[in-house]
Amino acid sequence: NAGVTQTPKFRILKIGQSMTLQCAQDMNHNYMYWYRQDPGMGLKLIYYSVGAGITDKGEVPNGYNVSRSTTEDFPLRLELAAPSQTSVYFCASTPNARFSGNTIYFGEGSWLTVV
Amino acid sequence: GDSVTQMEGPVTLSEEAFLTINCTYTATGYPSLFWYVQYPGEGLQLLLKATKADDKGSNKGFEATYRKETTSFHLEKGSVQVSDSAVYFCALSDGSGGSYIPTFGRGTSLIVHP
């Protein structure tokens, strides 16, 4: 039972570098999300997707991009990394957000440090 | 828009003490309410949920009752253990309003001492 899988778990980037955080789910969920969690803070939504080919911005999208070419995969691209992007990133999915009772499933997180 | 407010942490307790973490919400529709738990170094996982008013969610000794009249969903446990040390997030999901984005509180850190 893989659930939501994120890679890499840890990464150190230099300022100005780019990278992609991978996220895959094997539960055939339509709705997927990317959050960041800064130390001692709650979750902030970066981007979300309601299905393959459809993505939309959350509250903190600047400096990030996403794509959703398949139901399973939802990669997050960081362009020109900045120290402000040092954070823990969580990918999450749910079957159908139109049904409010559906549980949201989270990956284990990706710890990113920009130096 | 929807919002969730939960008490500031950290909450520090001795083992076997009674736990309450307060959570109140505002929503335009008829939301479902959730408590998620995040253990150190891990992602969030569902602890319990309630999908309609007066429902009680329960799991691992934790309970919370969906109170529509007070717009609350307080988390309680009668006797905490050291292993309960974690961050607890109250959340709501309101699909009826056309929003596909769940709303999370800021999280409350619980520290339980032996």
Coordinates of N, CA and C in Angstrom, one line a residue:
Chain A
N1 N 0.8 -1.2 0.0 CA 0.0 0.0 0.0 C 0.9 1.2 0.0
A2 N 1.3 1.7 -1.2 CA 2.2 2.8 -1.3 C 1.6 4.1 -0.9
G3 N 0.3 4.4 -1.3 CA -0.3 5.7 -1.0 C 0.3 6.9 -1.8
V4 N 0.7 7.9 -1.1 CA 1.4 9.1 -1.7 C 2.9 9.0 -1.5
T5 N 3.6 9.0 -2.5 CA 5.1 8.8 -2.5 C 5.7 10.1 -3.0
Q6 N 6.6 10.6 -2.1 CA 7.4 11.8 -2.5 C 8.9 11.5 -2.6
T7 N 9.5 12.1 -3.6 CA 11.0 12.0 -3.7 C 11.5 13.3 -4.2
P8 N 12.7 13.8 -3.7 CA 13.5 13.1 -2.7 C 13.0 13.5 -1.3
K9 N 13.5 12.8 -0.3 CA 13.1 13.1 1.1 C 13.9 14.3 1.6
F10 N 15.2 14.4 1.2 CA 16.0 15.5 1.6 C 16.8 16.0 0.4
R11 N 17.0 17.4 0.4 CA 17.8 17.9 -0.7 C 18.3 19.3 -0.3
I12 N 19.6 19.5 -0.6 CA 20.2 20.8 -0.4 C 20.4 21.5 -1.8
L13 N 19.9 22.6 -2.0 CA 20.1 23.4 -3.3 C 20.9 24.6 -3.0
K14 N 21.6 25.0 -4.1 CA 22.3 26.3 -4.0 C 21.3 27.4 -4.6
I15 N 21.5 28.6 -4.2 CA 20.7 29.7 -4.7 C 20.8 29.8 -6.2
G16 N 19.6 29.8 -6.8 CA 19.6 30.0 -8.3 C 19.4 28.6 -9.0
Q17 N 19.7 27.5 -8.3 CA 19.5 26.2 -8.9 C 18.0 25.9 -9.1
S18 N 17.7 24.9 -9.9 CA 16.3 24.5 -10.1 C 16.2 23.0 -9.8
M19 N 15.0 22.6 -9.4 CA 14.8 21.1 -9.1 C 13.3 20.8 -9.2
T20 N 13.0 19.5 -9.3 CA 11.7 19.1 -9.3 C 11.5 18.1 -8.1
L21 N 10.4 18.3 -7.3 CA 10.0 17.4 -6.3 C 8.9 16.5 -7.0
Q22 N 9.2 15.2 -6.8 CA 8.2 14.3 -7.4 C 7.2 13.8 -6.4
C23 N 6.0 13.6 -7.0 CA 4.9 13.1 -6.1 C 4.0 12.2 -7.0
A24 N 3.8 11.0 -6.5 CA 3.0 10.0 -7.2 C 2.0 9.3 -6.2
Q25 N 0.8 9.1 -6.6 CA -0.2 8.4 -5.8 C -0.8 7.2 -6.6
D26 N -1.0 6.1 -5.9 CA -1.5 4.9 -6.6 C -3.0 4.6 -6.2
M27 N -3.7 5.6 -5.7 CA -5.1 5.4 -5.3 C -6.1 5.9 -6.3
N28 N -5.7 6.3 -7.4 CA -6.6 6.8 -8.5 C -7.4 8.1 -8.0
H29 N -6.7 8.9 -7.2 CA -7.3 10.1 -6.7 C -7.3 11.2 -7.7
N30 N -8.4 11.9 -7.9 CA -8.4 13.0 -8.8 C -7.8 14.3 -8.3
Y31 N -7.9 14.6 -7.0 CA -7.5 15.8 -6.4 C -6.1 15.7 -5.8
M32 N -5.2 16.6 -6.1 CA -3.9 16.5 -5.6 C -3.5 17.9 -5.2
Y33 N -2.6 18.0 -4.2 CA -2.2 19.3 -3.6 C -0.7 19.3 -3.3
W34 N -0.1 20.5 -3.3 CA 1.2 20.7 -2.8 C 1.1 21.8 -1.7
Y35 N 1.7 21.5 -0.5 CA 1.7 22.4 0.6 C 3.2 22.6 1.0
R36 N 3.5 23.7 1.6 CA 4.8 23.9 2.3 C 4.5 24.2 3.8
Q37 N 5.4 23.7 4.6 CA 5.3 23.9 6.0 C 6.6 24.5 6.6
D38 N 6.5 25.7 7.0 CA 7.7 26.4 7.6 C 7.8 26.0 9.1
P39 N 8.9 26.1 9.7 CA 9.1 25.7 11.1 C 8.1 26.3 12.0
G40 N 7.4 25.6 12.8 CA 6.4 26.1 13.7 C 5.2 26.7 13.1
M41 N 5.0 26.5 11.8 CA 3.9 27.1 11.1 C 3.0 26.0 10.6
G42 N 1.8 26.5 10.2 CA 0.8 25.5 9.6 C 1.2 25.3 8.1
L43 N 0.2 24.8 7.4 CA 0.4 24.4 6.0 C -0.1 25.6 5.1
K44 N 0.7 25.8 4.1 CA 0.3 26.8 3.1 C 0.2 26.1 1.7
L45 N -0.9 26.4 1.0 CA -1.1 25.7 -0.2 C -0.4 26.4 -1.4
I46 N 0.4 25.6 -2.1 CA 1.2 26.2 -3.2 C 0.4 26.1 -4.5
Y47 N 0.0 24.9 -4.9 CA -0.8 24.6 -6.1 C -1.7 23.4 -5.8
Y48 N -2.7 23.3 -6.6 CA -3.6 22.1 -6.5 C -4.1 21.7 -7.9
S49 N -4.6 20.5 -8.0 CA -5.1 20.0 -9.3 C -6.4 19.2 -9.0
V50 N -7.4 19.4 -9.9 CA -8.6 18.6 -9.7 C -8.7 17.5 -10.7
G51 N -7.7 17.3 -11.5 CA -7.6 16.2 -12.4 C -6.5 16.3 -13.4
A52 N -6.3 15.3 -14.2 CA -5.2 15.4 -15.2 C -5.4 16.5 -16.1
G53 N -4.4 17.3 -16.4 CA -4.5 18.5 -17.3 C -5.0 19.7 -16.7
I54 N -5.4 19.7 -15.4 CA -6.0 20.9 -14.8 C -5.2 21.2 -13.5
T55 N -4.6 22.4 -13.4 CA -3.9 22.9 -12.2 C -4.4 24.3 -11.9
D56 N -4.2 24.7 -10.6 CA -4.5 26.1 -10.2 C -3.7 26.5 -9.1
K57 N -3.5 27.8 -8.9 CA -2.7 28.4 -7.9 C -3.3 28.3 -6.5
G58 N -2.5 28.1 -5.5 CA -2.9 28.3 -4.1 C -2.6 29.6 -3.6
E59 N -2.3 29.7 -2.3 CA -2.0 31.0 -1.7 C -0.5 31.5 -1.9
V60 N 0.4 30.6 -2.2 CA 1.8 30.9 -2.3 C 2.5 30.3 -3.5
P61 N 2.0 30.6 -4.7 CA 2.5 29.9 -5.9 C 3.8 30.5 -6.5
N62 N 4.2 31.7 -6.0 CA 5.4 32.4 -6.7 C 6.7 31.6 -6.5
G63 N 7.4 31.4 -7.6 CA 8.6 30.6 -7.5 C 8.5 29.1 -7.8
Y64 N 7.2 28.7 -8.1 CA 6.9 27.3 -8.3 C 6.1 27.1 -9.5
N65 N 6.2 25.9 -10.1 CA 5.3 25.5 -11.2 C 4.9 24.0 -11.0
V66 N 3.8 23.7 -11.6 CA 3.4 22.3 -11.5 C 2.9 21.8 -12.9
S67 N 2.7 20.5 -13.0 CA 2.0 20.0 -14.2 C 1.3 18.7 -13.7
R68 N 0.3 18.3 -14.5 CA -0.5 17.1 -14.1 C -0.9 16.4 -15.4
S69 N 0.1 15.7 -16.0 CA -0.1 15.0 -17.2 C -0.8 13.7 -17.0
T70 N -0.7 13.1 -15.9 CA -1.4 11.8 -15.6 C -2.2 12.0 -14.2
T71 N -3.1 11.1 -14.0 CA -3.8 11.1 -12.7 C -2.8 10.8 -11.5
E72 N -1.8 10.0 -11.8 CA -0.9 9.5 -10.7 C 0.1 10.6 -10.3
D73 N 0.6 11.4 -11.2 CA 1.8 12.2 -10.9 C 1.5 13.7 -10.8
F74 N 2.1 14.3 -9.9 CA 1.9 15.8 -9.7 C 3.2 16.4 -9.3
P75 N 4.2 16.6 -10.2 CA 5.5 17.1 -9.8 C 5.5 18.6 -9.5
L76 N 6.3 19.1 -8.6 CA 6.4 20.5 -8.3 C 7.8 21.0 -8.7
R77 N 7.9 22.0 -9.5 CA 9.1 22.5 -10.0 C 9.5 23.8 -9.3
L78 N 10.7 23.9 -8.8 CA 11.2 25.1 -8.2 C 12.2 25.7 -9.2
E79 N 12.0 26.9 -9.6 CA 12.8 27.6 -10.5 C 13.6 28.6 -9.8
L80 N 14.9 28.7 -10.0 CA 15.8 29.8 -9.4 C 15.6 29.8 -7.9
A81 N 16.0 28.7 -7.2 CA 15.8 28.6 -5.8 C 16.3 29.8 -5.0
A82 N 15.5 30.1 -4.0 CA 15.9 31.2 -3.1 C 15.8 30.7 -1.6
P83 N 16.6 31.3 -0.7 CA 16.6 30.9 0.7 C 15.1 30.8 1.3
S84 N 14.3 31.7 0.8 CA 12.9 31.7 1.3 C 12.1 30.5 1.0
Q85 N 12.6 29.6 0.1 CA 12.0 28.4 -0.3 C 12.5 27.2 0.6
T86 N 13.3 27.5 1.5 CA 13.7 26.5 2.5 C 12.5 26.1 3.3
S87 N 12.1 24.9 3.3 CA 10.9 24.5 3.9 C 10.7 23.0 3.8
V88 N 9.6 22.5 4.4 CA 9.2 21.1 4.2 C 8.0 21.1 3.3
Y89 N 8.1 20.3 2.2 CA 7.0 20.2 1.2 C 6.2 18.9 1.3
F90 N 4.9 19.1 1.3 CA 4.0 17.9 1.4 C 3.1 17.8 0.2
C91 N 3.1 16.7 -0.4 CA 2.1 16.4 -1.4 C 0.9 15.6 -0.8
A92 N -0.3 15.9 -1.3 CA -1.5 15.2 -0.7 C -2.5 14.9 -1.8
S93 N -3.4 14.0 -1.5 CA -4.4 13.7 -2.5 C -5.7 13.2 -1.8
T94 N -6.8 13.4 -2.5 CA -8.1 12.9 -2.0 C -8.9 12.5 -3.2
P95 N -9.8 11.5 -3.0 CA -10.6 11.0 -4.1 C -11.4 12.0 -4.9
N96 N -12.2 12.8 -4.1 CA -13.1 13.7 -4.7 C -13.5 14.7 -3.7
A97 N -12.9 15.9 -3.9 CA -13.1 17.0 -2.9 C -14.5 17.5 -2.9
R98 N -15.4 17.1 -3.9 CA -16.8 17.5 -3.9 C -17.5 16.8 -2.8
F99 N -17.0 15.7 -2.3 CA -17.6 15.0 -1.2 C -16.8 15.4 0.0
S100 N -17.3 16.2 0.9 CA -16.5 16.8 2.0 C -16.0 15.8 3.0
G101 N -16.5 14.6 3.0 CA -16.1 13.7 4.0 C -14.9 12.9 3.7
N102 N -14.3 13.1 2.4 CA -13.2 12.3 2.0 C -11.9 12.7 2.8
T103 N -11.2 11.7 3.2 CA -9.9 11.9 3.9 C -8.8 12.4 2.9
I104 N -8.0 13.2 3.4 CA -6.8 13.7 2.6 C -5.6 12.8 3.0
Y105 N -4.9 12.3 2.0 CA -3.7 11.5 2.3 C -2.5 12.2 2.0
F106 N -1.5 12.2 2.9 CA -0.3 13.0 2.7 C 0.9 12.1 2.5
G107 N 1.8 12.6 1.7 CA 3.1 12.0 1.6 C 4.0 12.3 2.9
E108 N 5.2 11.7 2.9 CA 6.0 11.8 4.1 C 6.8 13.1 4.2
G109 N 6.8 13.9 3.1 CA 7.4 15.1 3.1 C 8.8 15.1 2.4
S110 N 9.1 16.3 1.9 CA 10.5 16.5 1.3 C 11.1 17.7 2.0
W111 N 12.2 17.5 2.6 CA 12.9 18.6 3.4 C 13.9 19.3 2.4
L112 N 13.7 20.5 2.1 CA 14.5 21.3 1.2 C 15.2 22.4 1.9
T113 N 16.5 22.5 1.7 CA 17.3 23.6 2.2 C 18.0 24.3 1.0
V114 N 17.8 25.6 1.0 CA 18.5 26.4 -0.1 C 19.5 27.3 0.6
V115 N 20.8 27.1 0.1 CA 21.9 27.8 0.7 C 22.7 28.7 -0.3
Chain B
G1 N -14.8 33.6 3.5 CA -14.4 32.2 3.2 C -14.3 31.4 4.4
D2 N -14.0 30.1 4.2 CA -13.9 29.1 5.3 C -12.6 29.4 6.1
S3 N -12.7 29.1 7.4 CA -11.5 29.3 8.3 C -11.6 28.3 9.5
V4 N -10.4 28.0 10.0 CA -10.3 27.2 11.2 C -9.4 27.8 12.2
T5 N -9.8 27.9 13.4 CA -9.0 28.5 14.5 C -8.8 27.5 15.6
Q6 N -7.5 27.2 15.9 CA -7.3 26.3 17.0 C -6.3 27.0 18.0
M7 N -6.3 26.4 19.2 CA -5.6 27.1 20.2 C -4.1 27.0 20.0
E8 N -3.4 28.0 20.5 CA -2.0 28.1 20.3 C -1.3 27.1 21.2
G9 N -0.1 26.6 20.7 CA 0.6 25.7 21.5 C 1.9 26.4 21.9
P10 N 2.8 25.6 22.5 CA 2.7 24.2 22.7 C 1.8 24.0 24.0
V11 N 1.2 22.8 24.0 CA 0.5 22.3 25.1 C 1.4 21.3 25.8
T12 N 1.7 21.5 27.1 CA 2.6 20.7 27.8 C 1.9 20.0 28.9
L13 N 1.9 18.7 28.9 CA 1.2 17.9 29.9 C 2.1 16.8 30.5
S14 N 1.7 16.3 31.6 CA 2.3 15.1 32.2 C 1.5 13.9 31.7
E15 N 2.2 12.8 31.7 CA 1.6 11.5 31.3 C 0.3 11.3 32.1
E16 N -0.7 10.8 31.5 CA -2.0 10.4 32.2 C -2.9 11.7 32.4
A17 N -2.5 12.8 32.0 CA -3.3 14.0 32.2 C -4.4 14.0 31.1
F18 N -5.4 14.9 31.4 CA -6.5 15.1 30.4 C -6.2 16.1 29.4
L19 N -6.5 15.8 28.1 CA -6.1 16.7 27.0 C -7.4 17.3 26.4
T20 N -7.4 18.6 26.2 CA -8.3 19.3 25.3 C -7.6 20.3 24.4
I21 N -7.8 20.2 23.1 CA -7.3 21.1 22.2 C -8.5 21.7 21.5
N22 N -8.7 23.0 21.6 CA -9.9 23.7 21.1 C -9.8 24.0 19.6
C23 N -10.9 23.8 18.9 CA -11.0 24.2 17.5 C -12.3 24.7 17.2
T24 N -12.4 25.9 16.5 CA -13.6 26.5 16.1 C -13.5 26.8 14.6
Y25 N -14.6 26.9 13.9 CA -14.6 27.0 12.5 C -15.6 28.0 12.0
T26 N -15.4 28.5 10.8 CA -16.5 29.2 10.0 C -16.5 28.6 8.7
A27 N -17.7 28.4 8.2 CA -17.9 27.8 6.9 C -19.2 28.2 6.3
T28 N -19.2 28.3 4.9 CA -20.5 28.8 4.2 C -21.4 27.6 4.0
G29 N -20.9 26.4 3.9 CA -21.8 25.3 3.6 C -22.0 24.4 4.8
Y30 N -21.9 23.1 4.5 CA -22.1 22.0 5.6 C -20.8 21.2 5.6
P31 N -19.8 21.6 6.3 CA -18.5 21.0 6.1 C -18.4 19.7 6.9
S32 N -17.4 18.9 6.5 CA -16.9 17.8 7.3 C -15.7 18.3 8.1
L33 N -15.5 17.8 9.3 CA -14.5 18.2 10.2 C -13.5 17.1 10.5
F34 N -12.3 17.5 10.6 CA -11.2 16.5 10.8 C -10.2 16.9 11.8
W35 N -9.6 15.9 12.4 CA -8.3 16.1 13.1 C -7.2 15.3 12.5
Y36 N -6.1 15.9 12.1 CA -5.0 15.2 11.6 C -3.8 15.3 12.6
V37 N -3.0 14.3 12.6 CA -1.8 14.3 13.6 C -0.5 14.2 12.8
Q38 N 0.5 14.9 13.2 CA 1.8 14.9 12.5 C 2.8 14.5 13.6
Y39 N 3.3 13.3 13.5 CA 4.4 12.9 14.4 C 5.7 13.4 13.9
P40 N 6.7 13.6 14.7 CA 8.0 14.2 14.3 C 8.6 13.5 13.1
G41 N 8.9 14.4 12.1 CA 9.6 13.9 10.9 C 8.7 13.1 9.9
E42 N 7.4 13.2 10.1 CA 6.4 12.5 9.2 C 5.4 13.4 8.6
G43 N 4.6 12.9 7.7 CA 3.5 13.7 7.1 C 2.3 13.6 8.0
L44 N 1.3 14.4 7.6 CA 0.0 14.3 8.4 C -0.7 13.1 8.1
Q45 N -1.5 12.6 9.1 CA -2.3 11.4 8.9 C -3.6 11.7 9.7
L46 N -4.7 11.1 9.1 CA -6.0 11.3 9.7 C -6.1 10.7 11.1
L47 N -6.5 11.4 12.1 CA -6.8 10.9 13.4 C -8.2 10.5 13.6
L48 N -9.1 11.4 13.3 CA -10.6 11.2 13.3 C -11.3 12.2 12.5
K49 N -12.6 11.9 12.2 CA -13.4 12.9 11.5 C -14.9 12.7 11.8
A50 N -15.6 13.8 11.5 CA -17.1 13.8 11.7 C -17.7 14.5 10.5
T51 N -18.7 13.9 9.9 CA -19.2 14.5 8.6 C -20.5 15.2 8.8
K52 N -21.2 15.2 10.0 CA -22.4 16.0 10.2 C -22.5 16.3 11.6
A53 N -23.4 17.3 11.9 CA -23.6 17.8 13.2 C -24.0 16.7 14.2
D54 N -23.4 16.8 15.4 CA -23.6 15.9 16.5 C -22.9 14.6 16.4
D55 N -22.2 14.3 15.2 CA -21.4 13.2 15.1 C -20.2 13.2 16.0
K56 N -19.8 12.1 16.5 CA -18.6 12.0 17.3 C -17.6 11.2 16.6
G57 N -16.4 11.7 16.3 CA -15.3 10.9 15.8 C -14.4 10.4 16.9
S58 N -13.9 9.2 16.8 CA -13.0 8.7 17.8 C -12.0 7.8 17.2
N59 N -10.8 7.7 17.8 CA -9.7 6.9 17.4 C -8.6 7.0 18.4
K60 N -8.0 5.8 18.8 CA -6.8 5.8 19.6 C -7.1 6.5 21.0
G61 N -8.3 6.5 21.5 CA -8.6 7.2 22.7 C -8.9 8.6 22.6
F62 N -8.8 9.2 21.4 CA -9.1 10.6 21.1 C -10.6 10.7 20.7
E63 N -11.2 11.8 21.1 CA -12.6 12.0 20.6 C -12.8 13.5 20.3
A64 N -13.8 13.7 19.4 CA -14.2 15.1 19.1 C -15.6 15.0 18.6
T65 N -16.4 16.0 19.0 CA -17.8 16.0 18.7 C -18.1 17.3 17.8
Y66 N -18.8 17.1 16.7 CA -19.1 18.1 15.8 C -20.3 18.9 16.4
R67 N -20.0 20.1 16.8 CA -21.0 21.0 17.5 C -21.4 22.2 16.5
K68 N -22.5 22.0 15.9 CA -22.9 23.1 14.9 C -23.3 24.4 15.6
E69 N -23.9 24.2 16.8 CA -24.4 25.4 17.5 C -23.3 26.3 18.0
T70 N -22.1 25.7 18.3 CA -21.0 26.5 18.8 C -19.9 26.5 17.7
T71 N -20.1 25.9 16.5 CA -19.1 25.8 15.5 C -17.8 25.4 16.0
S72 N -17.8 24.2 16.7 CA -16.6 23.8 17.4 C -16.4 22.3 17.1
F73 N -15.1 21.8 17.3 CA -14.8 20.4 17.1 C -13.5 20.2 18.0
H74 N -13.7 20.3 19.3 CA -12.6 20.2 20.2 C -12.1 18.8 20.4
L75 N -10.8 18.6 20.4 CA -10.2 17.3 20.5 C -9.9 17.0 22.0
E76 N -10.3 15.8 22.5 CA -10.1 15.4 23.9 C -9.5 14.0 24.0
K77 N -8.8 13.8 25.0 CA -8.3 12.5 25.4 C -8.2 12.4 26.9
G78 N -8.7 11.3 27.4 CA -8.8 11.2 28.9 C -7.4 11.0 29.6
S79 N -6.5 10.4 28.9 CA -5.2 10.1 29.6 C -4.1 10.0 28.5
V80 N -3.3 11.1 28.4 CA -2.3 11.1 27.3 C -1.1 10.3 27.7
Q81 N -0.4 9.9 26.7 CA 0.8 9.1 26.8 C 2.0 9.9 26.1
V82 N 3.2 9.6 26.5 CA 4.3 10.2 25.9 C 4.3 10.1 24.3
S83 N 3.8 8.9 23.9 CA 3.7 8.7 22.4 C 2.7 9.5 21.7
D84 N 1.9 10.3 22.4 CA 0.9 11.2 21.8 C 1.6 12.5 21.5
S85 N 2.8 12.7 21.9 CA 3.5 14.0 21.5 C 3.6 14.1 20.0
A86 N 3.0 15.2 19.5 CA 2.9 15.4 18.1 C 2.3 16.8 17.8
V87 N 2.1 17.1 16.6 CA 1.4 18.4 16.2 C 0.0 17.9 15.7
Y88 N -1.1 18.6 16.2 CA -2.4 18.2 15.9 C -3.1 19.4 15.0
F89 N -3.6 19.0 13.9 CA -4.2 20.0 13.0 C -5.7 19.7 12.9
C90 N -6.5 20.8 13.2 CA -7.9 20.7 12.9 C -8.2 21.2 11.5
A91 N -9.1 20.6 10.8 CA -9.3 20.9 9.4 C -10.8 20.8 9.0
L92 N -11.2 21.5 8.0 CA -12.6 21.3 7.4 C -12.5 21.2 5.9
S93 N -13.5 20.5 5.4 CA -13.7 20.3 4.0 C -15.1 20.6 3.6
D94 N -15.3 21.5 2.7 CA -16.7 22.0 2.4 C -16.9 21.9 0.9
G95 N -17.1 20.7 0.4 CA -17.3 20.4 -1.0 C -18.5 21.1 -1.5
S96 N -19.5 21.2 -0.7 CA -20.8 21.7 -1.2 C -20.7 23.2 -1.6
G97 N -19.7 23.9 -1.1 CA -19.5 25.3 -1.5 C -18.8 25.4 -2.8
G98 N -18.4 24.3 -3.5 CA -17.7 24.4 -4.7 C -16.2 24.5 -4.5
S99 N -15.7 24.5 -3.3 CA -14.3 24.7 -3.1 C -13.7 23.3 -3.0
Y100 N -12.6 23.1 -3.7 CA -11.8 21.9 -3.6 C -10.7 21.9 -2.7
I101 N -10.6 22.9 -1.9 CA -9.4 23.2 -1.1 C -9.8 23.0 0.4
P102 N -9.3 22.0 1.0 CA -9.5 21.8 2.5 C -8.9 23.0 3.2
T103 N -9.4 23.3 4.4 CA -8.9 24.4 5.2 C -8.3 23.8 6.5
F104 N -7.1 24.2 6.8 CA -6.4 23.7 8.0 C -6.2 24.8 9.0
G105 N -6.2 24.4 10.2 CA -5.7 25.3 11.3 C -4.2 25.4 11.3
R106 N -3.7 26.2 12.2 CA -2.2 26.3 12.2 C -1.5 25.2 12.9
G107 N -2.2 24.3 13.6 CA -1.6 23.2 14.3 C -1.3 23.6 15.7
T108 N -1.4 22.6 16.6 CA -1.1 22.8 18.0 C -0.1 21.7 18.4
S109 N 1.0 22.1 18.9 CA 2.0 21.1 19.4 C 1.7 20.6 20.8
L110 N 1.7 19.3 20.9 CA 1.5 18.7 22.2 C 2.8 18.0 22.7
I111 N 3.2 18.3 23.9 CA 4.4 17.7 24.5 C 3.9 17.0 25.7
V112 N 4.2 15.7 25.8 CA 3.8 14.9 27.0 C 5.1 14.5 27.7
H113 N 5.2 14.8 29.0 CA 6.4 14.4 29.7 C 6.0 13.2 30.6
P114 N 7.0 12.3 30.8 CA 6.8 11.1 31.6 C 6.5 11.5 33.0

